[in-house]
XYZ file of C-alpha atoms in Angstrom:
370
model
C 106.549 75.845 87.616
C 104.057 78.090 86.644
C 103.661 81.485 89.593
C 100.703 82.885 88.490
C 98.545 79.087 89.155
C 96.567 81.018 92.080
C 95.753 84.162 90.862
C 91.984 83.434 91.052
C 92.745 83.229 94.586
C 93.855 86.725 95.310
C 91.488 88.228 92.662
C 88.193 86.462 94.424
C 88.353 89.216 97.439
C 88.007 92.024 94.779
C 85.313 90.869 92.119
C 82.237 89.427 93.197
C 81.026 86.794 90.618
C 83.129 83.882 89.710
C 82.853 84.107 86.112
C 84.416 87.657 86.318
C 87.257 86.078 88.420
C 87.908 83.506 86.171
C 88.180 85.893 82.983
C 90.216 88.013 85.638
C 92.862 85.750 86.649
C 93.686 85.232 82.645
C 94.198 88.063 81.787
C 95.970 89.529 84.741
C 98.524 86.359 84.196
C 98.758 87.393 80.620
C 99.863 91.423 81.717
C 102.670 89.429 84.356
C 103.756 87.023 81.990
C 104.048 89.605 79.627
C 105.680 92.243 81.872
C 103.130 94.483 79.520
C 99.952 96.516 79.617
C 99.281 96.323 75.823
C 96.393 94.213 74.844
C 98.131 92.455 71.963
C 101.016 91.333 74.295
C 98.913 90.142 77.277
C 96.653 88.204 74.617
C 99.711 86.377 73.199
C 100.624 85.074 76.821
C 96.876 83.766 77.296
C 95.816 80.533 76.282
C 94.409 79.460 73.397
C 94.149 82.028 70.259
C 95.500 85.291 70.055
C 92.560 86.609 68.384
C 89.836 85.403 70.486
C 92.004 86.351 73.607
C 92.223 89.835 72.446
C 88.198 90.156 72.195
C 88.179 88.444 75.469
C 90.160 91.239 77.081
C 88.000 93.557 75.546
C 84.985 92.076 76.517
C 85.927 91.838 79.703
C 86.631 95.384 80.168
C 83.840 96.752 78.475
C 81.666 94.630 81.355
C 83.559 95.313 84.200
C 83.864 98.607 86.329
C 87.593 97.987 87.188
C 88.676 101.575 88.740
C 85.672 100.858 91.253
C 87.770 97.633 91.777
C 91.182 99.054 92.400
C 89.586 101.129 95.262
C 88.862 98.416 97.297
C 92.881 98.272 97.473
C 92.608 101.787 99.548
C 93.978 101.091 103.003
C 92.225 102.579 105.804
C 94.674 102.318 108.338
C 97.277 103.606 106.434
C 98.683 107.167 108.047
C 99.233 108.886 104.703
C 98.282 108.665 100.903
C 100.371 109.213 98.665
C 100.022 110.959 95.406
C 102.258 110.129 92.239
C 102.099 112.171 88.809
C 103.505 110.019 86.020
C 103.682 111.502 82.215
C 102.492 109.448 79.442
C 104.690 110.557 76.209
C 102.931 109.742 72.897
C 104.319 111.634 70.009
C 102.472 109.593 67.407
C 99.242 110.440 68.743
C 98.487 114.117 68.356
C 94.730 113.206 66.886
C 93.699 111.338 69.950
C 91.133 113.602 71.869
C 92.892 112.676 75.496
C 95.816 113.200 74.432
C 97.641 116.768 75.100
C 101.199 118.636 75.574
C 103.478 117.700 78.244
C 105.522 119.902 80.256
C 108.102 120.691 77.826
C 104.993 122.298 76.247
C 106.650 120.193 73.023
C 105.672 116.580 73.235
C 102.564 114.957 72.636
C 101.221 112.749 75.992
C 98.846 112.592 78.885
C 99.353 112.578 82.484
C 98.552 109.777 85.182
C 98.094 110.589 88.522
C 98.515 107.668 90.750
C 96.898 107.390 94.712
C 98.618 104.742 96.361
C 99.052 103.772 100.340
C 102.028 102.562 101.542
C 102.910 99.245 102.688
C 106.216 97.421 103.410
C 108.107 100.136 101.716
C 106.313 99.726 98.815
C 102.749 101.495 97.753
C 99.695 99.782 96.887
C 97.754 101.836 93.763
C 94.240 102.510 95.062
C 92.886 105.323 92.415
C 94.325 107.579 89.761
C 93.542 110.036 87.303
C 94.062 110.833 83.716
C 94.715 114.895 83.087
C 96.294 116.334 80.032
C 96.055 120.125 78.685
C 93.950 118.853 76.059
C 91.259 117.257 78.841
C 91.603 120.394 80.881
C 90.894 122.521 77.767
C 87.987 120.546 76.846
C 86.539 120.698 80.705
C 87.184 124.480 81.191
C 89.588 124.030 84.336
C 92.708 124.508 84.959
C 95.513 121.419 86.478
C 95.746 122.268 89.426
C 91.664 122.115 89.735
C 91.994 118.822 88.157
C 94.693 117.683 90.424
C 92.343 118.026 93.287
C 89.603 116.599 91.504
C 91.375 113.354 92.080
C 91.374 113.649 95.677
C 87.995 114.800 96.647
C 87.190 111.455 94.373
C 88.729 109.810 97.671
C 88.706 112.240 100.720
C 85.584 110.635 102.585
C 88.171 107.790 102.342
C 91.217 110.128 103.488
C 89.703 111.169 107.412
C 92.825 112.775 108.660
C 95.026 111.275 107.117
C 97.159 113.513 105.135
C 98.251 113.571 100.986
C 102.015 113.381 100.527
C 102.739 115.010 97.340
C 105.916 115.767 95.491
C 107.595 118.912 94.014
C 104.849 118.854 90.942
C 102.009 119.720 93.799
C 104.098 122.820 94.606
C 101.955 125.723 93.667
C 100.009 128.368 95.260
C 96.365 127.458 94.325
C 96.722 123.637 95.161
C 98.012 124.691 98.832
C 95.106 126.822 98.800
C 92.508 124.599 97.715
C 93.547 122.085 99.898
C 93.096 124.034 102.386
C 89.529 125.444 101.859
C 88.637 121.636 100.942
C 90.501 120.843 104.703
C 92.419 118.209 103.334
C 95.984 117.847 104.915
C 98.818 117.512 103.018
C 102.524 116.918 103.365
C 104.735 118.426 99.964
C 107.738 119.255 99.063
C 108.369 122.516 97.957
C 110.412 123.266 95.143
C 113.457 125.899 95.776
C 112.832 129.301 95.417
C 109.644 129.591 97.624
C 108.328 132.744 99.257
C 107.491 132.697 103.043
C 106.877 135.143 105.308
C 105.982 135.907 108.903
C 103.150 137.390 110.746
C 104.477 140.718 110.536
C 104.746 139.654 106.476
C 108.550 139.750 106.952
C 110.674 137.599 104.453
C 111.335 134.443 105.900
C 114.915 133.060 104.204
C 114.888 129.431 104.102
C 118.293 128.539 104.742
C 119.844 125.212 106.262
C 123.349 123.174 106.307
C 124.360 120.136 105.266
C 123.954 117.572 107.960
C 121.173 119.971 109.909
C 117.695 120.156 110.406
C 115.730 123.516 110.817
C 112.077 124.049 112.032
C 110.047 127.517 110.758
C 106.476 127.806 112.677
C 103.817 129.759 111.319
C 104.940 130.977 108.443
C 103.082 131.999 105.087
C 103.786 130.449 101.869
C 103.737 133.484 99.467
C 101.841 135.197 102.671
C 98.839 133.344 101.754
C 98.715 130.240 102.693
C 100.015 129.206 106.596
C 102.310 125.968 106.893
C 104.772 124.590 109.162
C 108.313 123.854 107.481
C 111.022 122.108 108.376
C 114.360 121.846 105.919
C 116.825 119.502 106.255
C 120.187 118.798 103.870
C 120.730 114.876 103.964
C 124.682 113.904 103.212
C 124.476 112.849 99.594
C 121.857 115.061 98.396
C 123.628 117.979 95.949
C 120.526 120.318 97.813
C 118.205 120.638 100.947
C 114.364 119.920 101.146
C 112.231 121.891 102.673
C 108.554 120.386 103.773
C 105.913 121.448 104.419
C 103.416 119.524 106.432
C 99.818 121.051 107.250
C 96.405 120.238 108.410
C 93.368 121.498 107.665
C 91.602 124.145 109.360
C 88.283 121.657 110.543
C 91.184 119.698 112.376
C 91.167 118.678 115.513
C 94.787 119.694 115.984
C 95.843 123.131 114.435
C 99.402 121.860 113.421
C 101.148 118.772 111.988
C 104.187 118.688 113.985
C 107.091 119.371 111.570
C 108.883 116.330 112.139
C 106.423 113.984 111.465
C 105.484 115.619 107.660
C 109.195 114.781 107.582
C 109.286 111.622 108.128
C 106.188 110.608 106.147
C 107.848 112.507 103.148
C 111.189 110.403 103.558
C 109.025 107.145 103.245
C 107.542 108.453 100.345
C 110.883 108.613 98.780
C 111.607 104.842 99.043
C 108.266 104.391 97.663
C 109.195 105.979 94.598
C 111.259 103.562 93.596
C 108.212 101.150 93.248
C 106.505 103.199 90.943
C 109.178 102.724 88.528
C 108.490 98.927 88.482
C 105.229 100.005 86.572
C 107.606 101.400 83.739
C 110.276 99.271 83.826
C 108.468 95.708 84.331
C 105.289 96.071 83.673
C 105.315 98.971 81.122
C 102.900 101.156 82.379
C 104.613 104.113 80.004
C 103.837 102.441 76.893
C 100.127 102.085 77.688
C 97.745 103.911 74.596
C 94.138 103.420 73.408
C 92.149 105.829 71.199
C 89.284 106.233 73.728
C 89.960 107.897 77.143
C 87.862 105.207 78.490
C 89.610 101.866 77.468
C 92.912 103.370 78.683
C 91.569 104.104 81.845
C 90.104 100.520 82.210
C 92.980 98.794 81.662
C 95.501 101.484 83.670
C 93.182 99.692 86.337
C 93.679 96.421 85.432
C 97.277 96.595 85.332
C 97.246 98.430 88.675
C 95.572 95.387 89.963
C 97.664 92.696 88.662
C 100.476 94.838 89.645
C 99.362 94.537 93.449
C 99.140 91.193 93.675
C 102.265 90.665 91.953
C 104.100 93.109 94.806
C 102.510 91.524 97.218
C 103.564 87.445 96.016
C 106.759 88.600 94.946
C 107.422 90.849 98.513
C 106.625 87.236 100.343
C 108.698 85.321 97.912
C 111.832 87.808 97.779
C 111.813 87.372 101.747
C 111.457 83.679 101.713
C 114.442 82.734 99.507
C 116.682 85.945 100.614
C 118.248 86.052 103.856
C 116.969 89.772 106.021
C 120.621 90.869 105.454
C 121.833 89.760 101.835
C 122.621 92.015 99.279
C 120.223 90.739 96.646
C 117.257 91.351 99.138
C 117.785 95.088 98.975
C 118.742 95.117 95.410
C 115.763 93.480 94.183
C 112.173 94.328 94.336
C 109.971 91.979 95.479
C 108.107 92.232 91.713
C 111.499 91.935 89.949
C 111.781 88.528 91.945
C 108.839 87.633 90.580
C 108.610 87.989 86.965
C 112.148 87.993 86.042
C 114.759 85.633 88.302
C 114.386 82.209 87.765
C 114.482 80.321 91.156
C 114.919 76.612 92.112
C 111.660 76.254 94.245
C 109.722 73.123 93.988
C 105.684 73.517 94.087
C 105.044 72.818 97.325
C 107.617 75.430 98.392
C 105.939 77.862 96.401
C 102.394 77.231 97.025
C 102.957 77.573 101.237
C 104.434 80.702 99.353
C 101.419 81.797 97.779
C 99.376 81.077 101.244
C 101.409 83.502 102.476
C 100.905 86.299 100.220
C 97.277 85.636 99.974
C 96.761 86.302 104.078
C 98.621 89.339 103.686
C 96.705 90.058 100.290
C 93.352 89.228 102.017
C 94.104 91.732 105.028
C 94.104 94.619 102.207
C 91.265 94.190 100.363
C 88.640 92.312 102.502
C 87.971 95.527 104.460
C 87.671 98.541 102.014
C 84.578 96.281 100.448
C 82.393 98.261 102.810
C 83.224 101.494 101.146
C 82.293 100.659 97.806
């Protein structure tokens, strides 16, 4: 049986012409079939000749605008977005122009930066970014500048709705800039922060293990003014300690403390889908000599990676029971691409019906924003 049949059917609510759906759906089988973002792998799995399937790929993404695509994925009603730096080693590439130092400040690489929204414990890419010192350099910036270029790409998208962000955000200008921009954000800080009080007293951030502790009004490095609230999970060899803000043009003053909380803690199950980009799909391995092409198809493996979490989330529900070990252990992509199950075609294609409804109910309504 052959699970990537209806592709077309999921792609037709994000690319307008037929012919580009068509092209589409072959290619995006060839990256699943493949578990692989590399051109040369995902023209092997296609149809036909390896040669002429590699100039169709390229064809087909030097016609298409594909990151334009992948924002239709954006999910309005989501209540948080969710920001995801991945690095991009590539020590054999230290004459391509994108390509910089990582944080080591030894290894040759580049950095993605990867907007998702969540859904079903899970996150659905809508937008990313490419950043490395040598882009920066080039572009007379500095990271954290080009870290928020990626969101004001999105934030007539974002409303309210705040960023969650991970220890990487942690740093004085971003909070700042965020601010001034009045974007809200939820991060978590890294150990060792500075807060004070009004009165610029040193606030210590102290909490024990199995308790949760609330600090209003407080400055981070007395510059910037958050909420936090720390808590030490059983388990965890350290506290967190969040902080969850909104922006000034609000039309609350606060995030309550809690809440940031509890968005962050969802964004820590959704980290474990990111690494089905590495370890199924290969996202890590992904290089091209221009900027451009990389970024093209970092898009068109975000895409086929959506609609395979989304067929594989409906199809790891219907053949494991709510409670069974394998559901949790699984992800619903794994299910997909690598366990071989004894479904008949009809089974599978009500399946597929499935996934498509939930499928369509993501990207039929963002097409009004692009």
């Amino acid at each position: 049986m052959d699970k990537f049949t209806h592709l077309s059917d999921f792609l037709g609510y994000l690319f307008d012409e037929d012919r580009s759906v068509e092209k589409a759906q072959v290619i995006t089988a060839g990256i699943l079939k493949a578990r692989s973002c590399r051109m040369s792998d995902i023209a092997r799995e296609m149809p036909g000749s390896e040669s002429a399937n590699y100039k169709c790929i390229q064809r087909f993404v030097a016609e298409e605008s594909l990151k334009s695509i992948l924002l239709r994925l954006y999910q309005e009603e989501a209540p948080f977005m969710i920001g995801d730096p991945t690095e991009m080693p590539r020590p054999d590439a230290k004459k391509t122009d994108y390509v910089g130092t990582l944080s080591d400040g030894q290894t040759s690489g580049y950095w993605l930066l990867i907007l998702a929204t969540p859904f079903q414990g899970r996150a659905i890419p809508c937008h990313f970014v490419s950043y490395s010192s040598a882009i920066i350099g080039a572009e007379v910036t500095s990271r954290n500048r080009y870290h928020y270029r990626a969101f004001a790409e999105v934030k007539d998208l974002l409303g309210n709705k705040p960023l969650v962000l991970d220890r990487e955000f942690s740093y004085l200008e971003l909070l700042q800039a965020l601010v001034i921009e009045e974007v809200n954000f939820v991060i978590r800080l890294k150990l060792g922060a500075h807060f004070f009080d009004s009165e610029g007293k040193r606030v210590a951030l102290s909490v024990k293990k199995g308790e949760r502790r609330i600090l209003n009004k407080v400055f981070y490095t007395g510059k910037v003014f958050v909420n936090l609230i720390g808590c030490w999970h059983e388990g965890f060899n350290e506290p967190m300690w969040i902080t969850p803000a909104l922006a000034p043009g609000a039309s609350v003053t606060n995030l309550p403390a809690e809440q940031g909380l509890d968005f962050y803690l969802q964004r820590m199950k959704i980290d474990e889908a990111f690494k089905d980009l590495k370890s199924l799909l290969g996202m890590d391995k992904m290089m091209h000599q221009k900027r451009h092409w990389m970024e093209q198809m970092v898009s068109l493996t975000l895409i086929a990676y959506a609609i395979g979490l989304v067929l594989g989330e409906t199809l790891r529900s219907h053949v494991f029971p709510e409670t069974g070990r394998k559901r949790k252990l699984y992800s619903g992509l794994f299910v997909l691409l690598k366990l071989r199950l004894s479904l008949h075609y009809p089974e599978f294609r009500k399946i597929s019906f499935l996934a498509l409804q939930t499928f369509h109910s993501l990207a039929l309504p963002v097409r009004t924003f692009v």
